[in-house]
mmCIF file of C-alpha atoms in Angstrom:
data_model
loop_
_atom_site.group_PDB
_atom_site.id
_atom_site.type_symbol
_atom_site.label_atom_id
_atom_site.label_comp_id
_atom_site.label_asym_id
_atom_site.label_seq_id
_atom_site.Cartn_x
_atom_site.Cartn_y
_atom_site.Cartn_z
ATOM 1 C CA MET Y 52 115.402 43.994 97.051
ATOM 2 C CA ARG Y 53 114.566 46.058 100.032
ATOM 3 C CA SER Y 54 117.989 48.255 98.900
ATOM 4 C CA LEU Y 55 116.793 48.745 95.168
ATOM 5 C CA ALA Y 56 113.102 49.942 96.002
ATOM 6 C CA LEU Y 57 114.845 52.441 98.354
ATOM 7 C CA SER Y 58 117.583 53.563 96.681
ATOM 8 C CA LEU Y 59 114.783 54.187 93.665
ATOM 9 C CA ALA Y 60 113.083 56.433 97.052
ATOM 10 C CA LEU Y 61 115.422 57.877 96.864
ATOM 11 C CA VAL Y 62 116.279 59.015 93.318
ATOM 12 C CA LEU Y 63 111.838 60.105 93.046
ATOM 13 C CA CYS Y 64 112.800 62.198 96.683
ATOM 14 C CA ALA Y 65 115.653 63.820 94.885
ATOM 15 C CA ALA Y 66 114.307 64.537 91.689
ATOM 16 C CA THR Y 67 111.029 66.164 93.475
ATOM 17 C CA LEU Y 68 113.371 68.354 95.404
ATOM 18 C CA ALA Y 69 115.249 69.359 92.727
ATOM 19 C CA GLN Y 70 111.678 69.753 90.844
ATOM 20 C CA ALA Y 71 109.874 72.007 94.134
ATOM 21 C CA GLU Y 72 112.434 74.786 94.508
ATOM 22 C CA VAL Y 73 112.580 78.805 93.711
ATOM 23 C CA LYS Y 74 113.784 80.481 90.964
ATOM 24 C CA THR Y 75 114.948 83.440 90.437
ATOM 25 C CA LYS Y 76 116.415 85.998 87.433
ATOM 26 C CA VAL Y 77 117.512 89.267 86.890
ATOM 27 C CA ILE Y 78 114.912 91.505 84.901
ATOM 28 C CA GLN Y 79 115.860 94.369 83.368
ATOM 29 C CA TYR Y 80 113.753 97.418 82.624
ATOM 30 C CA GLU Y 81 113.789 101.000 82.299
ATOM 31 C CA VAL Y 82 112.849 104.235 83.621
ATOM 32 C CA GLY Y 83 113.344 107.241 81.189
ATOM 33 C CA ASP Y 84 115.820 106.857 79.516
ATOM 34 C CA LYS Y 85 117.736 104.942 82.191
ATOM 35 C CA THR Y 86 118.016 101.183 83.230
ATOM 36 C CA PHE Y 87 117.323 99.029 86.046
ATOM 37 C CA ASP Y 88 118.642 95.337 86.472
ATOM 38 C CA GLY Y 89 115.033 93.866 89.744
ATOM 39 C CA TYR Y 90 115.429 90.322 91.178
ATOM 40 C CA LEU Y 91 112.289 88.385 90.349
ATOM 41 C CA ALA Y 92 111.942 85.011 93.105
ATOM 42 C CA TYR Y 93 109.310 82.065 92.970
ATOM 43 C CA ASP Y 94 108.811 78.637 93.903
ATOM 44 C CA ASP Y 95 107.787 76.884 90.525
ATOM 45 C CA SER Y 96 106.517 74.015 92.700
ATOM 46 C CA ILE Y 97 102.982 75.818 92.195
ATOM 47 C CA GLU Y 98 100.939 75.697 89.772
ATOM 48 C CA GLY Y 99 98.980 79.114 89.055
ATOM 49 C CA LYS Y 100 99.089 82.523 90.360
ATOM 50 C CA ARG Y 101 100.359 83.639 92.973
ATOM 51 C CA PRO Y 102 100.027 86.779 95.661
ATOM 52 C CA GLY Y 103 102.912 89.362 94.635
ATOM 53 C CA VAL Y 104 104.930 91.184 97.362
ATOM 54 C CA LEU Y 105 106.774 94.461 95.386
ATOM 55 C CA VAL Y 106 110.814 94.612 97.489
ATOM 56 C CA PHE Y 107 112.520 97.269 98.555
ATOM 57 C CA HIS Y 108 115.853 97.978 99.553
ATOM 58 C CA GLU Y 109 118.260 99.563 102.215
ATOM 59 C CA TRP Y 110 119.633 102.371 100.527
ATOM 60 C CA TRP Y 111 122.843 100.483 99.335
ATOM 61 C CA GLY Y 112 121.411 99.856 96.334
ATOM 62 C CA LEU Y 113 119.948 95.962 96.528
ATOM 63 C CA ASN Y 114 122.628 93.879 97.695
ATOM 64 C CA ASP Y 115 122.498 90.687 98.652
ATOM 65 C CA TYR Y 116 120.082 90.656 102.263
ATOM 66 C CA ALA Y 117 116.883 92.439 99.456
ATOM 67 C CA LYS Y 118 117.292 89.713 97.584
ATOM 68 C CA LYS Y 119 117.455 87.014 100.035
ATOM 69 C CA ARG Y 120 114.482 88.909 101.572
ATOM 70 C CA THR Y 121 112.760 88.121 98.526
ATOM 71 C CA GLU Y 122 113.919 84.897 98.492
ATOM 72 C CA MET Y 123 112.415 83.452 101.880
ATOM 73 C CA LEU Y 124 108.949 84.777 100.184
ATOM 74 C CA ALA Y 125 109.080 83.199 96.760
ATOM 75 C CA LYS Y 126 110.273 80.064 99.970
ATOM 76 C CA LEU Y 127 106.801 80.861 101.782
ATOM 77 C CA GLY Y 128 104.124 80.626 98.095
ATOM 78 C CA TYR Y 129 104.321 84.617 96.643
ATOM 79 C CA VAL Y 130 106.112 85.729 93.718
ATOM 80 C CA ALA Y 131 108.400 88.649 94.750
ATOM 81 C CA PHE Y 132 109.888 91.129 92.517
ATOM 82 C CA ALA Y 133 112.699 93.143 94.300
ATOM 83 C CA ALA Y 134 112.987 96.593 92.601
ATOM 84 C CA ASP Y 135 116.201 98.439 91.733
ATOM 85 C CA MET Y 136 115.968 102.060 92.744
ATOM 86 C CA TYR Y 137 119.320 102.981 91.352
ATOM 87 C CA GLY Y 138 119.628 101.744 88.239
ATOM 88 C CA ASP Y 139 122.104 99.089 87.075
ATOM 89 C CA GLY Y 140 120.913 96.874 90.083
ATOM 90 C CA LYS Y 141 123.778 99.164 91.560
ATOM 91 C CA SER Y 142 124.337 98.650 95.583
ATOM 92 C CA VAL Y 143 127.867 100.147 97.419
ATOM 93 C CA ASP Y 144 128.787 99.346 101.228
ATOM 94 C CA HIS Y 145 130.237 102.937 102.649
ATOM 95 C CA PRO Y 146 127.328 104.955 104.076
ATOM 96 C CA LYS Y 147 128.467 108.034 102.546
ATOM 97 C CA ASP Y 148 127.876 107.501 99.093
ATOM 98 C CA ALA Y 149 124.425 104.998 100.187
ATOM 99 C CA GLY Y 150 123.259 107.923 100.685
ATOM 100 C CA GLU Y 151 124.052 109.919 98.080
ATOM 101 C CA MET Y 152 122.390 107.875 96.116
ATOM 102 C CA ALA Y 153 118.999 107.737 98.499
ATOM 103 C CA GLY Y 154 119.288 111.759 98.582
ATOM 104 C CA LYS Y 155 118.892 112.218 94.487
ATOM 105 C CA VAL Y 156 116.179 110.140 94.408
ATOM 106 C CA ARG Y 157 114.395 111.570 97.548
ATOM 107 C CA ALA Y 158 114.809 114.652 96.100
ATOM 108 C CA ASN Y 159 112.468 114.132 93.097
ATOM 109 C CA VAL Y 160 109.341 111.993 94.342
ATOM 110 C CA ASP Y 161 108.086 112.279 91.136
ATOM 111 C CA GLU Y 162 110.693 109.971 90.169
ATOM 112 C CA TRP Y 163 111.460 108.572 93.017
ATOM 113 C CA GLN Y 164 107.690 107.989 92.226
ATOM 114 C CA LYS Y 165 107.508 106.918 89.302
ATOM 115 C CA ARG Y 166 110.888 103.987 89.547
ATOM 116 C CA ALA Y 167 108.724 102.442 92.169
ATOM 117 C CA THR Y 168 105.339 102.723 89.649
ATOM 118 C CA VAL Y 169 107.050 101.080 86.796
ATOM 119 C CA ALA Y 170 108.610 98.288 88.974
ATOM 120 C CA LEU Y 171 105.172 96.953 90.383
ATOM 121 C CA ASP Y 172 103.776 97.181 86.672
ATOM 122 C CA ILE Y 173 106.856 94.365 85.964
ATOM 123 C CA LEU Y 174 105.481 92.562 89.297
ATOM 124 C CA LYS Y 175 102.478 92.578 87.675
ATOM 125 C CA LYS Y 176 103.266 91.352 84.615
ATOM 126 C CA GLN Y 177 104.735 88.450 85.797
ATOM 127 C CA PRO Y 178 103.390 84.744 84.233
ATOM 128 C CA GLN Y 179 102.742 83.504 88.453
ATOM 129 C CA CYS Y 180 101.771 86.525 90.262
ATOM 130 C CA ASP Y 181 98.386 87.428 90.599
ATOM 131 C CA ALA Y 182 98.049 91.066 90.002
ATOM 132 C CA ASP Y 183 94.659 92.267 91.900
ATOM 133 C CA LYS Y 184 97.009 90.151 95.205
ATOM 134 C CA LEU Y 185 99.819 92.877 95.646
ATOM 135 C CA ALA Y 186 102.328 93.577 98.565
ATOM 136 C CA ALA Y 187 104.892 96.194 99.092
ATOM 137 C CA ILE Y 188 107.600 95.545 101.531
ATOM 138 C CA GLY Y 189 110.386 97.787 102.108
ATOM 139 C CA TYR Y 190 113.820 98.782 104.388
ATOM 140 C CA CYS Y 191 115.330 101.791 105.262
ATOM 141 C CA PHE Y 192 114.731 103.801 102.190
ATOM 142 C CA GLY Y 193 113.079 100.354 100.235
ATOM 143 C CA GLY Y 194 110.467 100.630 104.050
ATOM 144 C CA SER Y 195 110.598 105.026 102.500
ATOM 145 C CA THR Y 196 109.774 104.097 98.669
ATOM 146 C CA ALA Y 197 107.122 101.886 100.156
ATOM 147 C CA LEU Y 198 104.999 104.849 101.558
ATOM 148 C CA GLN Y 199 105.713 106.543 98.417
ATOM 149 C CA LEU Y 200 104.260 104.036 96.331
ATOM 150 C CA ALA Y 201 101.889 104.101 98.570
ATOM 151 C CA TYR Y 202 100.638 107.297 98.301
ATOM 152 C CA THR Y 203 99.911 107.673 94.201
ATOM 153 C CA GLY Y 204 97.074 105.603 94.550
ATOM 154 C CA ALA Y 205 98.979 103.107 94.054
ATOM 155 C CA ASP Y 206 96.194 99.779 93.625
ATOM 156 C CA LEU Y 207 97.649 97.300 97.026
ATOM 157 C CA ASP Y 208 95.894 95.334 98.843
ATOM 158 C CA ALA Y 209 99.230 95.609 102.319
ATOM 159 C CA VAL Y 210 103.053 97.792 102.672
ATOM 160 C CA ALA Y 211 105.106 97.439 105.116
ATOM 161 C CA THR Y 212 107.920 99.168 106.539
ATOM 162 C CA PHE Y 213 111.116 98.281 108.849
ATOM 163 C CA HIS Y 214 112.706 101.025 109.680
ATOM 164 C CA ALA Y 215 112.250 102.890 107.768
ATOM 165 C CA ALA Y 216 112.378 106.804 107.313
ATOM 166 C CA LEU Y 217 108.217 107.591 107.256
ATOM 167 C CA PRO Y 218 107.676 110.749 104.699
ATOM 168 C CA THR Y 219 104.493 112.347 105.656
ATOM 169 C CA PRO Y 220 102.003 112.064 103.144
ATOM 170 C CA SER Y 221 99.888 114.893 101.490
ATOM 171 C CA GLU Y 222 95.574 115.619 102.573
ATOM 172 C CA GLU Y 223 95.250 114.161 99.449
ATOM 173 C CA GLN Y 224 98.536 111.657 99.226
ATOM 174 C CA ALA Y 225 96.646 110.022 102.594
ATOM 175 C CA GLU Y 226 93.584 109.521 100.931
ATOM 176 C CA ALA Y 227 95.157 107.748 97.689
ATOM 177 C CA ILE Y 228 96.075 104.749 100.334
ATOM 178 C CA GLN Y 229 94.656 101.799 98.883
ATOM 179 C CA ALA Y 230 96.633 99.586 101.545
ATOM 180 C CA LYS Y 231 96.071 98.450 104.801
ATOM 181 C CA VAL Y 232 99.840 99.688 106.042
ATOM 182 C CA LEU Y 233 102.158 98.017 109.023
ATOM 183 C CA VAL Y 234 105.538 99.948 110.027
ATOM 184 C CA CYS Y 235 107.245 98.221 112.354
ATOM 185 C CA HIS Y 236 109.769 100.562 114.517
ATOM 186 C CA GLY Y 237 113.084 100.875 116.474
ATOM 187 C CA ALA Y 238 111.544 102.294 119.576
ATOM 188 C CA ASP Y 239 115.155 103.754 120.448
ATOM 189 C CA ASP Y 240 115.633 105.010 116.592
ATOM 190 C CA ALA Y 241 117.520 107.741 116.553
ATOM 191 C CA PHE Y 242 117.442 109.156 112.303
ATOM 192 C CA VAL Y 243 113.472 109.195 112.791
ATOM 193 C CA PRO Y 244 112.877 112.441 115.232
ATOM 194 C CA GLN Y 245 109.557 111.660 116.979
ATOM 195 C CA THR Y 246 107.751 114.656 115.293
ATOM 196 C CA ALA Y 247 108.374 112.387 112.091
ATOM 197 C CA ILE Y 248 106.354 109.548 113.510
ATOM 198 C CA ASP Y 249 103.104 112.156 115.076
ATOM 199 C CA ALA Y 250 103.077 114.213 111.678
ATOM 200 C CA PHE Y 251 103.089 110.890 109.632
ATOM 201 C CA GLN Y 252 100.659 109.074 111.918
ATOM 202 C CA LYS Y 253 98.334 111.910 112.301
ATOM 203 C CA LYS Y 254 97.662 112.481 108.753
ATOM 204 C CA LEU Y 255 97.158 108.745 108.057
ATOM 205 C CA LYS Y 256 94.323 109.001 110.572
ATOM 206 C CA GLU Y 257 92.483 111.558 108.573
ATOM 207 C CA ALA Y 258 92.364 109.698 106.314
ATOM 208 C CA ASP Y 259 91.398 106.640 108.022
ATOM 209 C CA VAL Y 260 94.046 104.939 106.834
ATOM 210 C CA ASP Y 261 94.276 100.936 108.447
ATOM 211 C CA LEU Y 262 97.139 101.994 110.032
ATOM 212 C CA THR Y 263 99.316 99.642 112.326
ATOM 213 C CA PHE Y 264 102.586 100.731 114.216
ATOM 214 C CA VAL Y 265 104.581 98.634 116.404
ATOM 215 C CA ALA Y 266 107.230 100.194 117.986
ATOM 216 C CA PHE Y 267 109.750 97.532 119.708
ATOM 217 C CA PRO Y 268 111.717 97.307 122.844
ATOM 218 C CA ASP Y 269 115.378 98.800 122.770
ATOM 219 C CA ALA Y 270 115.985 97.841 118.202
ATOM 220 C CA VAL Y 271 117.883 100.932 116.698
ATOM 221 C CA HIS Y 272 117.911 101.190 113.060
ATOM 222 C CA SER Y 273 118.583 98.631 110.693
ATOM 223 C CA PHE Y 274 117.346 96.098 113.043
ATOM 224 C CA THR Y 275 116.155 92.868 110.547
ATOM 225 C CA VAL Y 276 119.629 93.560 108.990
ATOM 226 C CA LYS Y 277 121.983 90.961 110.876
ATOM 227 C CA ASP Y 278 125.941 92.673 109.573
ATOM 228 C CA SER Y 279 124.701 95.852 110.473
ATOM 229 C CA GLY Y 280 126.951 96.224 113.559
ATOM 230 C CA LYS Y 281 129.968 96.895 111.099
ATOM 231 C CA HIS Y 282 129.776 100.170 110.117
ATOM 232 C CA GLY Y 283 131.146 100.505 113.503
ATOM 233 C CA ASN Y 284 127.485 103.054 114.091
ATOM 234 C CA PRO Y 285 125.729 101.873 117.679
ATOM 235 C CA GLY Y 286 122.805 103.481 116.136
ATOM 236 C CA MET Y 287 122.407 100.439 113.331
ATOM 237 C CA GLN Y 288 122.438 97.256 115.731
ATOM 238 C CA TYR Y 289 120.562 94.113 114.292
ATOM 239 C CA ASN Y 290 117.958 92.997 117.006
ATOM 240 C CA LYS Y 291 117.002 89.365 116.923
ATOM 241 C CA ALA Y 292 113.889 89.859 118.756
ATOM 242 C CA ALA Y 293 112.667 93.175 116.779
ATOM 243 C CA ASP Y 294 114.055 91.033 113.733
ATOM 244 C CA GLU Y 295 111.739 87.239 114.479
ATOM 245 C CA LYS Y 296 108.370 89.416 115.395
ATOM 246 C CA SER Y 297 108.268 91.376 112.093
ATOM 247 C CA TRP Y 298 108.900 89.490 110.424
ATOM 248 C CA ALA Y 299 105.331 87.047 111.853
ATOM 249 C CA MET Y 300 103.899 90.523 111.385
ATOM 250 C CA LEU Y 301 104.822 90.966 108.061
ATOM 251 C CA LEU Y 302 103.464 86.596 107.062
ATOM 252 C CA ASP Y 303 99.876 87.534 109.169
ATOM 253 C CA LEU Y 304 98.912 90.471 107.619
ATOM 254 C CA LEU Y 305 99.517 88.917 103.626
ATOM 255 C CA LYS Y 306 97.939 85.631 105.302
ATOM 256 C CA ASN Y 307 95.173 88.147 106.225
ATOM 257 C CA ASN Y 308 95.210 89.983 102.723
ATOM 258 C CA PHE Y 309 95.130 86.975 100.643
ATOM 259 C CA GLY Y 310 94.272 84.681 102.493
ATOM 260 C CA GLY Y 311 95.867 80.058 103.668
ATOM 261 C CA GLY Y 312 98.196 78.336 101.690
ATOM 262 C CA GLN Y 313 101.929 80.282 102.852
ATOM 263 C CA GLN Y 314 104.205 77.970 104.723
ATOM 264 C CA ASP Y 315 105.086 79.783 107.962
#
């Protein structure tokens, strides 16, 4: 009898675990005449609506790294949507190709912001999403994208960037920012000049934006990406301490804006 009871308990436990899992799906949408393939993740064991987090990928495109971060957020109780900023879910591995694709998007700021705005609208429309509780985060090119979205006056509670370029907003754009902004920067990141950092901070300070700027010691570009050193560029390297601390700061930002209930 004990054996039977144990077996039944294990079956029930397994069934519960099977039901409580992160669900993912590709959502296809359009911006103008171009098709995009975003990536949605949420925990289907959670009832009701929950805060939404929009995730913007690095210059490589919507790759496994961006999807992994999206799933990590879903496991913590958020509904997360990784936007596709290039179209057709495209991603590349060579820095030259990535630079060309990111450059094309950056060259047309209106289109850049429009793609980000449409992706936010897609997240808002998800039945799991509480459209009154929204955040945007991004890595590298994606961090710049999250800032560009904030510059439009988007209804965001929080924005977080990781090893991002910091486009300087106009006075009007800075004043349009509604979100609390967290910038996680590598103190030794040679890709982002100090002049850009100073100009960015000055504009946000003048607009009274709630900005937290953290420069992690000994961290260079792409410090959150474990295989960032595979390209042989010493300016792109993983830093475990900076990765873990910046992620913890993000979670604190989200909890402080949206309240408790998420797992650590």
